Coordinates of N, CA and C in Angstrom, one line a residue:
X1 N -35.4 30.0 -35.9 CA -34.7 29.5 -35.3 C -33.3 30.1 -35.9
X2 N -33.0 30.8 -34.6 CA -31.3 31.5 -35.2 C -30.6 31.0 -34.6
X3 N -29.7 30.8 -35.7 CA -28.3 30.0 -36.7 C -26.9 30.1 -35.8
X4 N -26.1 31.0 -35.5 CA -25.1 30.5 -35.1 C -24.3 30.5 -36.2
X5 N -22.9 31.9 -36.2 CA -22.3 31.8 -37.5 C -21.3 30.9 -37.5
X6 N -21.4 30.3 -38.3 CA -19.4 29.4 -38.1 C -18.6 30.1 -38.1
X7 N -18.5 31.0 -38.4 CA -16.7 31.6 -37.2 C -17.0 31.5 -36.0
X8 N -18.5 31.9 -35.5 CA -18.8 31.7 -34.2 C -18.4 30.2 -33.5
X9 N -18.6 29.2 -34.2 CA -18.9 28.2 -34.0 C -18.1 27.1 -33.6
X10 N -16.8 27.5 -35.0 CA -15.0 26.7 -34.8 C -14.9 27.9 -33.5
X11 N -14.5 28.7 -33.8 CA -13.9 29.3 -32.0 C -14.1 28.5 -30.7
X12 N -16.0 28.6 -30.5 CA -16.5 27.2 -29.3 C -16.2 25.8 -29.2
X13 N -16.2 25.5 -31.5 CA -15.3 23.7 -30.3 C -14.0 24.7 -30.5
X14 N -12.9 25.1 -30.7 CA -11.8 25.5 -30.5 C -11.4 24.8 -29.2
X15 N -12.5 26.3 -28.9 CA -12.7 25.9 -27.0 C -12.5 24.7 -25.9
X16 N -14.1 23.8 -26.3 CA -14.4 23.4 -25.6 C -13.1 21.6 -26.1
X17 N -12.2 22.0 -27.8 CA -11.1 21.4 -28.3 C -10.1 21.4 -26.5
X18 N -9.8 22.6 -26.2 CA -8.1 23.3 -25.9 C -8.9 23.0 -24.0
X19 N -10.2 22.9 -23.8 CA -10.5 22.7 -22.7 C -10.0 20.7 -22.4
X20 N -11.1 20.4 -23.1 CA -10.6 18.7 -23.3 C -9.2 17.7 -22.9
X21 N -7.8 18.7 -23.3 CA -7.1 19.1 -23.9 C -6.4 19.4 -22.4
X22 N -6.9 20.6 -21.8 CA -6.8 20.6 -20.5 C -6.6 19.5 -19.4
X23 N -8.2 19.2 -19.0 CA -8.2 18.5 -17.9 C -7.9 17.4 -18.6
X24 N -7.8 15.9 -19.2 CA -7.4 15.0 -19.7 C -6.0 15.2 -19.2
X25 N -5.8 15.7 -19.1 CA -3.8 14.5 -18.2 C -4.1 14.5 -17.0
X26 N -5.1 15.5 -16.5 CA -5.5 15.2 -15.3 C -6.4 14.7 -14.1
X27 N -7.0 14.4 -15.6 CA -8.2 12.2 -15.0 C -7.2 11.5 -15.3
X28 N -5.9 11.8 -15.7 CA -5.2 10.1 -16.9 C -4.5 10.0 -15.1
X29 N -3.6 11.4 -14.4 CA -3.3 10.2 -13.7 C -3.5 10.9 -11.3
X30 N -5.5 11.1 -11.8 CA -5.3 11.9 -11.0 C -5.1 10.3 -9.9
X31 N -4.9 9.6 -10.0 CA -5.0 8.3 -8.4 C -3.0 8.6 -8.5
X32 N -2.2 8.8 -7.5 CA -0.8 9.4 -7.9 C -0.4 8.2 -6.7
X33 N -1.2 7.4 -6.2 CA -0.1 6.0 -5.5 C -1.2 5.6 -4.8
X34 N -0.9 4.4 -5.2 CA -1.5 2.7 -5.1 C -1.2 1.8 -4.3
X35 N -2.1 1.9 -3.2 CA -0.4 1.8 -1.8 C -1.6 -0.1 -1.5
X36 N -0.8 -1.2 -1.3 CA -1.3 -2.3 -0.5 C -0.7 -2.5 0.9
X37 N -1.4 -2.8 2.0 CA -0.5 -3.2 3.1 C -1.4 -4.1 3.4
X38 N -0.4 -5.3 3.7 CA -0.1 -6.5 3.6 C 0.6 -6.8 5.3
X39 N 0.0 -7.0 5.7 CA -0.3 -7.5 7.7 C 0.2 -8.5 7.2
X40 N 1.1 -9.7 8.1 CA 1.3 -10.9 8.9 C -0.2 -11.2 10.0
X41 N -0.2 -12.2 9.4 CA -1.1 -12.7 10.6 C -0.9 -14.7 10.0
X42 N 0.5 -14.7 10.6 CA 0.9 -16.2 10.3 C 0.9 -16.6 12.3
X43 N 1.3 -17.9 12.3 CA 1.2 -18.3 13.1 C 2.3 -18.3 14.8
X44 N 3.1 -17.1 14.4 CA 4.2 -16.4 15.0 C 2.7 -15.2 15.5
X45 N 1.9 -15.3 15.4 CA 1.2 -13.7 15.8 C 0.5 -14.3 16.3
X46 N 0.1 -14.0 18.0 CA -1.0 -14.1 18.2 C -1.7 -13.3 18.6
X47 N -2.9 -13.1 19.3 CA -4.5 -12.3 19.2 C -3.8 -10.8 19.4
X48 N -3.9 -10.8 20.7 CA -3.1 -9.1 21.2 C -2.0 -8.5 20.0
X49 N -1.1 -9.4 19.7 CA -0.6 -8.7 18.4 C -0.6 -8.2 17.8
X50 N -2.4 -10.1 16.9 CA -2.6 -9.6 15.8 C -3.5 -7.5 15.5
X51 N -4.7 -7.8 17.1 CA -4.6 -6.4 17.7 C -3.9 -5.5 17.6
X52 N -2.9 -5.7 17.8 CA -1.5 -4.5 17.5 C -1.4 -3.9 16.8
X53 N -1.4 -5.0 15.2 CA -1.6 -4.2 14.1 C -2.2 -3.3 13.6
X54 N -3.3 -4.6 14.1 CA -4.8 -3.6 12.5 C -4.6 -2.3 13.6
X55 N -4.6 -1.8 14.8 CA -5.0 -0.9 15.9 C -4.3 0.5 15.0
X56 N -2.7 0.0 15.3 CA -1.8 1.0 14.9 C -1.6 0.9 13.4
X57 N -2.3 0.5 12.4 CA -2.8 0.6 11.2 C -3.9 1.9 11.4
X58 N -4.9 1.5 12.1 CA -5.9 2.7 12.0 C -4.7 4.0 12.3
X59 N -5.3 3.9 13.5 CA -4.6 5.3 14.5 C -2.8 5.6 12.9
X60 N -2.4 5.4 12.5 CA -2.2 5.6 11.6 C -2.2 6.6 10.6
X61 N -3.5 5.4 10.0 CA -4.7 5.9 8.4 C -5.3 7.4 8.9
X62 N -5.2 7.2 10.4 CA -5.5 8.3 10.6 C -5.4 10.1 11.0
X63 N -3.7 9.3 11.3 CA -2.6 10.5 11.0 C -3.2 11.6 9.8
X64 N -2.8 13.4 10.4 CA -3.0 14.4 10.1 C -2.0 14.3 8.5
X65 N -0.6 13.6 8.4 CA 0.3 13.4 8.1 C -0.5 13.7 6.5
X66 N -0.5 11.9 7.1 CA -0.9 10.7 6.4 C -1.6 10.9 5.4
X67 N -2.8 11.1 6.3 CA -4.0 11.7 5.4 C -3.5 12.9 4.3
X68 N -3.4 14.7 5.0 CA -3.7 15.2 3.9 C -2.5 14.2 2.3
X69 N -1.3 13.9 2.6 CA -1.5 12.6 2.0 C -1.5 12.3 0.6
X70 N -2.8 10.8 1.5 CA -3.7 10.5 0.7 C -4.8 11.2 0.0
X71 N -4.8 12.0 0.5 CA -6.3 13.0 0.0 C -5.8 13.9 -1.3
X72 N -4.5 14.6 -1.4 CA -3.7 15.0 -2.5 C -3.5 14.3 -3.3
X73 N -3.1 13.1 -3.3 CA -2.9 12.3 -4.4 C -4.0 10.2 -4.7
X74 N -4.7 11.2 -4.0 CA -6.3 10.8 -4.8 C -6.2 9.7 -4.6
X75 N -5.3 8.6 -3.1 CA -5.2 7.5 -3.2 C -5.6 6.0 -3.1
X76 N -5.3 5.4 -3.8 CA -6.2 4.2 -3.2 C -5.3 3.4 -2.3
X77 N -6.0 2.5 -1.2 CA -5.4 1.6 -0.1 C -5.8 0.1 -0.6
X78 N -5.6 -0.3 -0.4 CA -6.1 -2.1 0.0 C -5.4 -2.8 1.5
X79 N -5.6 -4.0 1.7 CA -5.0 -4.4 2.9 C -6.1 -6.4 2.6
X80 N -3.9 -6.3 2.8 CA -4.0 -8.3 2.7 C -3.6 -8.5 3.5
X81 N -4.5 -9.4 4.2 CA -3.2 -10.0 5.8 C -3.3 -11.7 4.5
X82 N -2.0 -12.1 5.7 CA -1.3 -13.1 4.8 C -0.5 -14.3 6.2
X83 N -0.7 -15.3 4.9 CA -0.3 -16.0 6.2 C 1.2 -17.5 5.7
X84 N 0.8 -18.1 5.4 CA 1.0 -19.7 4.6 C 1.1 -20.1 2.9
X85 N 1.4 -20.7 3.0 CA 1.3 -21.1 1.2 C -0.5 -21.1 1.4
X86 N -1.4 -20.9 0.1 CA -2.5 -20.0 -0.8 C -3.2 -19.5 0.5
X87 N -2.7 -19.6 1.9 CA -2.9 -18.4 2.4 C -2.5 -17.2 2.0
X88 N -3.8 -15.7 1.8 CA -3.3 -14.7 1.1 C -5.0 -14.5 0.7
X89 N -5.4 -13.7 1.5 CA -6.8 -12.7 0.8 C -6.8 -10.8 1.3
X90 N -7.3 -11.3 0.5 CA -7.3 -9.0 0.1 C -8.8 -8.9 1.4
X91 N -8.1 -8.7 1.9 CA -9.6 -8.7 3.6 C -10.0 -7.0 3.0
X92 N -9.4 -5.8 3.1 CA -10.5 -4.7 2.7 C -9.7 -4.3 1.3
X93 N -10.7 -4.4 0.5 CA -10.2 -3.7 -0.9 C -10.1 -2.4 -1.4
X94 N -10.1 -1.8 -2.3 CA -9.3 -0.5 -2.7 C -10.4 0.4 -2.1
X95 N -10.1 1.2 -1.4 CA -11.0 3.1 -1.5 C -9.9 4.0 -1.4
X96 N -10.8 4.3 -2.1 CA -10.4 5.8 -2.8 C -10.1 6.3 -1.5
X97 N -10.1 7.1 -1.4 CA -8.6 8.5 -0.3 C -9.4 9.7 -0.9
X98 N -9.7 10.4 -1.1 CA -11.1 11.4 -1.6 C -10.4 12.7 -0.4
X99 N -10.8 12.6 0.2 CA -11.2 13.6 2.0 C -11.0 12.6 3.1
X100 N -11.1 13.7 4.3 CA -10.6 13.1 5.3 C -11.3 12.1 6.2
X101 N -13.2 11.7 5.8 CA -13.1 11.2 6.0 C -13.7 9.7 5.1
X102 N -13.0 9.8 3.9 CA -13.1 9.1 3.5 C -11.5 8.1 4.1
X103 N -11.0 8.9 4.7 CA -9.6 8.3 5.5 C -10.2 7.7 7.2
X104 N -11.3 8.4 7.3 CA -11.5 7.4 8.6 C -11.8 6.4 8.2
X105 N -13.2 6.2 7.1 CA -14.2 4.5 7.0 C -12.7 3.7 6.7
X106 N -11.6 4.3 5.8 CA -10.6 3.1 6.0 C -10.1 2.7 7.3
X107 N -9.7 4.2 7.9 CA -9.5 3.4 9.1 C -10.1 2.4 9.8
X108 N -12.1 2.8 9.9 CA -12.2 2.0 10.6 C -11.9 0.8 10.6
X109 N -12.2 0.4 8.3 CA -12.1 -1.2 8.5 C -11.3 -1.7 8.4
X110 N -10.2 -1.4 8.4 CA -8.8 -2.3 8.9 C -8.8 -2.6 10.3
X111 N -10.2 -1.3 11.3 CA -9.9 -1.8 12.7 C -10.8 -3.2 13.5
X112 N -11.7 -3.2 12.1 CA -12.5 -3.6 12.3 C -12.8 -5.2 11.5
X113 N -11.2 -5.6 10.4 CA -11.1 -6.8 9.9 C -9.9 -7.4 10.9
X114 N -11.6 -8.8 10.7 CA -11.8 -10.0 11.5 C -10.4 -10.9 10.9
X115 N -9.9 -11.4 12.1 CA -8.2 -12.2 11.1 C -9.2 -13.3 10.7
X116 N -8.1 -13.4 9.6 CA -8.8 -14.8 8.5 C -8.0 -16.0 9.2
X117 N -6.7 -16.1 9.4 CA -5.9 -17.6 9.4 C -5.4 -17.7 11.2
X118 N -5.0 -17.4 11.9 CA -4.2 -18.0 13.3 C -2.6 -19.1 13.0
X119 N -2.8 -20.1 13.1 CA -1.9 -21.7 12.7 C -1.3 -21.9 11.7
X120 N -1.1 -20.9 10.7 CA 0.2 -20.8 9.6 C 1.1 -20.6 9.2
X121 N 2.3 -20.9 8.8 CA 3.7 -20.3 8.7 C 3.1 -19.2 8.2
X122 N 4.5 -18.6 7.6 CA 5.2 -17.7 7.6 C 5.3 -17.7 5.1
X123 N 4.9 -17.4 4.5 CA 4.7 -17.7 2.5 C 4.8 -15.9 2.2
X124 N 5.8 -14.7 2.9 CA 6.2 -13.9 2.1 C 6.0 -14.0 0.6
X125 N 6.1 -14.6 0.1 CA 6.4 -14.9 -1.4 C 4.6 -14.8 -2.1
X126 N 4.4 -15.5 -1.7 CA 3.0 -15.2 -2.6 C 2.1 -14.0 -2.0
X127 N 2.5 -13.7 -0.7 CA 1.6 -12.0 -0.1 C 2.1 -11.5 -1.4
X128 N 3.6 -11.2 -1.8 CA 3.6 -10.4 -3.3 C 2.9 -10.2 -4.1
X129 N 3.0 -11.9 -5.1 CA 2.2 -12.3 -5.5 C 0.8 -12.0 -5.3
X130 N 0.1 -12.1 -4.4 CA -1.1 -11.7 -4.4 C -1.7 -9.4 -4.4
X131 N -0.5 -9.8 -4.3 CA -0.5 -8.0 -3.9 C -0.3 -7.3 -4.9
X132 N 0.9 -7.8 -6.7 CA 1.2 -7.7 -7.4 C -0.6 -7.8 -8.9
X133 N -0.9 -9.3 -7.9 CA -2.7 -9.1 -9.2 C -3.1 -8.0 -8.4
X134 N -2.9 -7.8 -7.5 CA -4.2 -6.9 -7.0 C -4.5 -4.9 -7.7
X135 N -2.8 -5.0 -8.6 CA -3.2 -4.0 -9.0 C -3.5 -3.7 -10.2
X136 N -4.4 -4.3 -11.0 CA -4.9 -4.8 -11.5 C -6.6 -3.8 -11.7
X137 N -6.7 -3.5 -10.8 CA -8.1 -3.7 -10.4 C -7.8 -1.8 -11.2
X138 N -6.4 -1.1 -10.4 CA -6.3 0.1 -10.3 C -4.9 0.6 -10.8
X139 N -5.2 -0.1 -12.3 CA -4.2 0.1 -13.0 C -3.7 1.4 -13.7
X140 N -4.9 3.0 -13.1 CA -4.4 4.0 -13.3 C -3.7 5.0 -12.5
X141 N -3.5 3.7 -11.7 CA -2.8 4.8 -10.5 C -1.3 5.1 -10.9
X142 N -1.1 6.4 -10.9 CA 1.0 6.6 -11.1 C 1.7 5.6 -10.7
X143 N 2.2 5.6 -9.5 CA 3.1 5.1 -8.4 C 2.9 4.2 -7.4
X144 N 3.1 2.3 -7.5 CA 2.6 0.7 -6.5 C 3.5 1.2 -5.8
X145 N 2.9 0.6 -4.3 CA 3.7 0.2 -2.9 C 2.9 -0.3 -3.0
X146 N 3.9 -1.5 -2.4 CA 3.0 -2.2 -0.9 C 3.9 -2.6 0.1
X147 N 3.0 -2.0 1.6 CA 3.9 -1.8 2.4 C 4.1 -3.9 3.0
X148 N 5.0 -3.8 3.3 CA 4.5 -5.6 4.6 C 5.8 -4.9 5.5
X149 N 4.6 -6.0 6.4 CA 5.0 -6.1 7.5 C 4.9 -7.2 8.4
X150 N 5.4 -7.8 9.1 CA 5.8 -9.4 9.5 C 6.4 -9.0 10.6
X151 N 7.1 -10.6 11.1 CA 7.7 -11.3 11.9 C 9.0 -12.2 12.7
X152 N 8.6 -12.1 10.8 CA 9.7 -13.3 10.8 C 9.7 -13.9 9.0
X153 N 10.5 -14.4 9.4 CA 11.2 -14.6 7.8 C 10.2 -15.3 6.6
X154 N 10.3 -15.8 5.7 CA 9.5 -16.2 4.9 C 10.0 -18.9 5.1
X155 N 9.2 -19.2 4.9 CA 9.3 -20.4 6.1 C 8.7 -21.1 4.1
X156 N 8.5 -20.6 3.8 CA 6.9 -21.4 2.6 C 6.4 -20.8 1.6
X157 N 6.1 -21.5 0.5 CA 6.1 -20.6 -0.8 C 7.2 -20.6 -1.9
X158 N 6.9 -19.3 -2.2 CA 8.2 -19.0 -3.4 C 8.7 -18.3 -2.8
X159 N 10.5 -18.2 -2.3 CA 11.2 -16.8 -1.5 C 10.3 -15.6 -2.2
X160 N 10.3 -14.3 -1.7 CA 10.3 -13.1 -1.8 C 10.7 -12.9 -3.3
X161 N 12.6 -13.6 -2.8 CA 13.1 -12.4 -3.8 C 13.4 -13.1 -5.0
X162 N 13.1 -14.3 -5.0 CA 12.5 -14.7 -6.5 C 10.9 -14.0 -7.7
X163 N 10.5 -12.9 -6.3 CA 8.7 -12.0 -6.9 C 9.5 -10.9 -8.1
X164 N 10.9 -10.3 -7.6 CA 12.0 -8.6 -8.2 C 12.0 -9.1 -9.4
X165 N 12.2 -10.1 -10.5 CA 11.5 -10.1 -11.3 C 10.0 -9.3 -12.3
X166 N 8.8 -9.8 -11.3 CA 7.6 -9.4 -11.6 C 7.1 -8.1 -11.1
X167 N 7.9 -8.4 -9.7 CA 8.0 -6.3 -9.1 C 8.8 -5.3 -9.9
X168 N 10.0 -5.4 -10.9 CA 10.3 -5.0 -11.5 C 9.8 -4.4 -12.5
X169 N 9.5 -5.6 -13.2 CA 7.7 -5.8 -14.5 C 6.7 -4.7 -14.7
X170 N 6.7 -4.8 -13.3 CA 5.1 -3.9 -13.3 C 5.8 -2.4 -12.6
X171 N 7.1 -2.0 -12.6 CA 7.2 -1.2 -11.1 C 6.0 -0.9 -10.3
X172 N 6.8 -2.0 -9.3 CA 6.2 -1.8 -7.6 C 7.3 -1.9 -6.3
X173 N 7.9 -0.9 -5.9 CA 8.4 -0.6 -5.1 C 7.6 -1.6 -3.7
X174 N 8.4 -2.2 -2.8 CA 8.3 -2.6 -1.8 C 9.1 -2.7 -0.3
X175 N 8.3 -1.5 0.0 CA 8.5 -1.2 1.5 C 8.8 -2.5 2.1
X176 N 9.7 -2.6 3.5 CA 8.9 -3.3 4.8 C 9.0 -2.9 5.9
X177 N 8.7 -3.3 7.7 CA 8.2 -3.5 8.4 C 8.7 -4.3 9.3
X178 N 10.1 -4.7 9.3 CA 10.8 -6.0 10.4 C 9.9 -5.4 11.9
X179 N 9.6 -6.9 11.9 CA 9.2 -6.9 13.7 C 9.9 -7.3 14.5
X180 N 10.5 -6.9 15.6 CA 12.7 -7.8 15.5 C 11.7 -8.6 17.3
X181 N 11.4 -9.4 17.0 CA 11.0 -10.7 18.5 C 12.2 -11.9 18.5
X182 N 13.3 -11.2 18.2 CA 14.3 -12.8 18.5 C 15.6 -12.6 17.9
X183 N 17.1 -13.4 17.5 CA 17.9 -12.5 17.5 C 18.6 -12.8 16.2
X184 N 17.2 -12.6 14.6 CA 17.3 -13.5 13.5 C 17.7 -12.2 12.2
X185 N 17.8 -11.2 13.5 CA 18.1 -10.2 12.3 C 16.8 -9.7 11.1
X186 N 16.2 -9.6 11.3 CA 14.4 -9.5 10.7 C 14.6 -8.4 9.3
X187 N 15.7 -7.4 9.9 CA 15.6 -5.9 9.5 C 15.9 -6.1 7.9
X188 N 18.0 -7.3 8.2 CA 18.8 -7.5 7.5 C 18.0 -8.4 6.6
X189 N 17.3 -9.7 6.6 CA 17.0 -10.1 6.0 C 15.6 -9.5 5.0
X190 N 15.2 -9.3 5.1 CA 14.1 -7.9 4.6 C 15.2 -6.8 3.6
X191 N 15.8 -5.9 4.0 CA 16.3 -5.3 3.3 C 17.6 -5.9 1.8
X192 N 17.6 -6.7 2.2 CA 18.7 -7.8 0.9 C 17.4 -9.0 0.3
X193 N 16.1 -9.2 0.6 CA 15.9 -10.0 -0.6 C 14.2 -9.7 0.0
X194 N 13.8 -9.0 0.6 CA 12.5 -8.6 0.1 C 12.0 -7.3 -0.4
X195 N 12.2 -6.2 -0.3 CA 12.9 -4.8 -0.1 C 12.6 -4.0 -1.7
X196 N 12.4 -3.6 -2.5 CA 12.9 -3.9 -4.3 C 12.6 -2.0 -4.4
X197 N 12.6 -1.7 -5.2 CA 12.1 -0.7 -6.3 C 13.0 0.1 -6.3
X198 N 13.2 1.3 -6.1 CA 13.9 3.0 -6.2 C 13.6 3.3 -4.5
X199 N 14.9 4.1 -4.3 CA 13.8 4.9 -2.8 C 12.8 4.1 -1.6
X200 N 13.5 2.5 -2.1 CA 12.6 1.2 -1.0 C 13.7 1.2 0.3
X201 N 12.4 0.7 1.6 CA 13.7 1.6 2.8 C 12.6 0.2 3.5
X202 N 12.8 -0.7 5.2 CA 13.4 -1.4 6.4 C 12.6 -0.1 7.3
X203 N 11.7 0.0 8.1 CA 12.3 -0.1 8.9 C 12.1 -0.6 10.4
X204 N 13.0 -1.3 11.4 CA 12.3 -2.2 12.5 C 11.8 -1.2 13.6
X205 N 10.9 -2.2 14.2 CA 9.9 -1.8 15.7 C 10.2 -3.3 16.4
X206 N 10.9 -2.8 17.5 CA 11.9 -3.5 18.6 C 10.5 -4.6 19.4
X207 N 10.1 -4.9 19.0 CA 9.0 -5.7 19.2 C 7.5 -4.9 19.1
X208 N 6.4 -5.8 19.0 CA 5.2 -5.6 18.6 C 4.7 -4.1 19.5
X209 N 5.1 -4.1 20.6 CA 4.4 -3.6 21.4 C 5.2 -1.6 20.2
X210 N 6.7 -2.0 20.1 CA 6.6 -0.5 19.5 C 5.9 -0.4 17.5
X211 N 5.0 -1.3 17.6 CA 5.1 -1.1 15.7 C 3.5 -0.1 15.9
X212 N 3.0 0.7 16.2 CA 2.3 1.0 16.4 C 2.6 2.8 15.9
X213 N 3.8 3.2 16.7 CA 5.5 3.6 16.9 C 4.9 4.1 15.6
X214 N 6.0 2.6 14.6 CA 7.4 3.1 14.0 C 6.0 2.5 12.3
X215 N 4.4 1.8 12.3 CA 4.2 2.2 11.0 C 3.5 3.2 10.5
X216 N 3.6 4.1 11.8 CA 2.6 5.3 11.2 C 3.8 5.8 11.0
X217 N 5.8 6.0 10.9 CA 6.6 6.7 10.3 C 6.9 6.5 9.3
X218 N 6.1 5.2 9.4 CA 5.9 4.1 7.7 C 5.3 4.6 7.2
X219 N 4.3 5.0 7.2 CA 3.5 5.1 6.3 C 3.1 7.1 6.0
X220 N 3.8 8.0 7.1 CA 4.5 9.3 6.9 C 4.9 8.9 6.1
X221 N 6.1 7.6 6.2 CA 7.1 8.5 4.8 C 7.2 7.7 3.0
X222 N 6.5 6.9 3.5 CA 6.1 6.7 1.6 C 4.4 7.2 1.2
X223 N 3.9 7.2 2.3 CA 3.2 8.4 1.5 C 3.2 10.5 0.8
X224 N 4.2 10.5 1.7 CA 3.9 11.6 1.3 C 5.5 12.0 0.8
X225 N 5.6 12.3 0.2 CA 5.5 12.4 -1.6 C 7.3 13.0 -1.4
X226 N 7.1 14.3 -0.9 CA 9.1 14.8 -0.5 C 9.7 14.0 0.1
X227 N 9.3 12.7 1.2 CA 9.8 12.2 1.8 C 10.0 10.8 1.3
X228 N 9.2 10.4 0.4 CA 9.4 9.0 0.1 C 10.8 8.6 -0.5
X229 N 11.4 9.1 -1.2 CA 12.8 8.4 -1.2 C 13.3 8.8 -0.8
X230 N 13.8 9.5 0.5 CA 14.1 9.3 1.3 C 14.6 7.8 2.2
X231 N 16.5 8.3 2.5 CA 16.9 6.9 3.2 C 16.9 8.0 4.6

C-alpha cells in the first residue's frame, strides 16, 4: 500500500484547515436578514381591506428589487397576523429565500393565507412580543427587522412603547406602515411609540387603497442594504 509522506500530509492538513477557516465566517453569516411581516387583522379591518393587505404584500414580495435583496441576503421571512390581546399568530412560518422561486412561493403563501380573526381589538405590544420570540428560530441571522402595518392605535394589552427595552436588548429594528383612515395622525403615533432601532422609519399609506404602493416602497427600503438606513 502506498504511504503518503509525512511532509505532504502536513501540507494537505494545513490547506484543509485554511479552507475551513475561509468558509466558516461565510456560513456563520449566511443569513443577513430575518424579517417579520406583522399584519393588522383587528376589527377595524374589513374583508376587502384584509385582501388588499395580503395581495399588496404578495405583490411587493414579487418586486424585482425586493426579490434581489432577499436573495442576496439569504433572508428568512415570516408573517404574523395580529389583533387583540392573546390573538396573535405566526401564520406563515420562517421561509428561506435563496432564489426567485423561493420568493414566489413565499408570495403565494401570503396571498393564500386565510384570515385568523375578524372582530377584536388592537394589541400592538403583544404582536411585538410574539415577533421578538419568533426570532429564536433564526438566531443565526445578522439583522432582525419587524415590519408592522396597521390602521389604528394600540388599545389593549401591553403598550408598544413598553417593548422597547426587549427590542433594544435583542438588537431588533421595528419599522412601521401607518394606514391613515381618520384624523388621529397614526403616523406620528407610530413614530413616537412604535418604531425602534438605528434607521427605523415610518411610511404613510393614505387609506387602504394606497397600501400596495407603500408596502412595496417600504419593503424596498428595509430589505435593500444600501437603502435600509436612509430617512
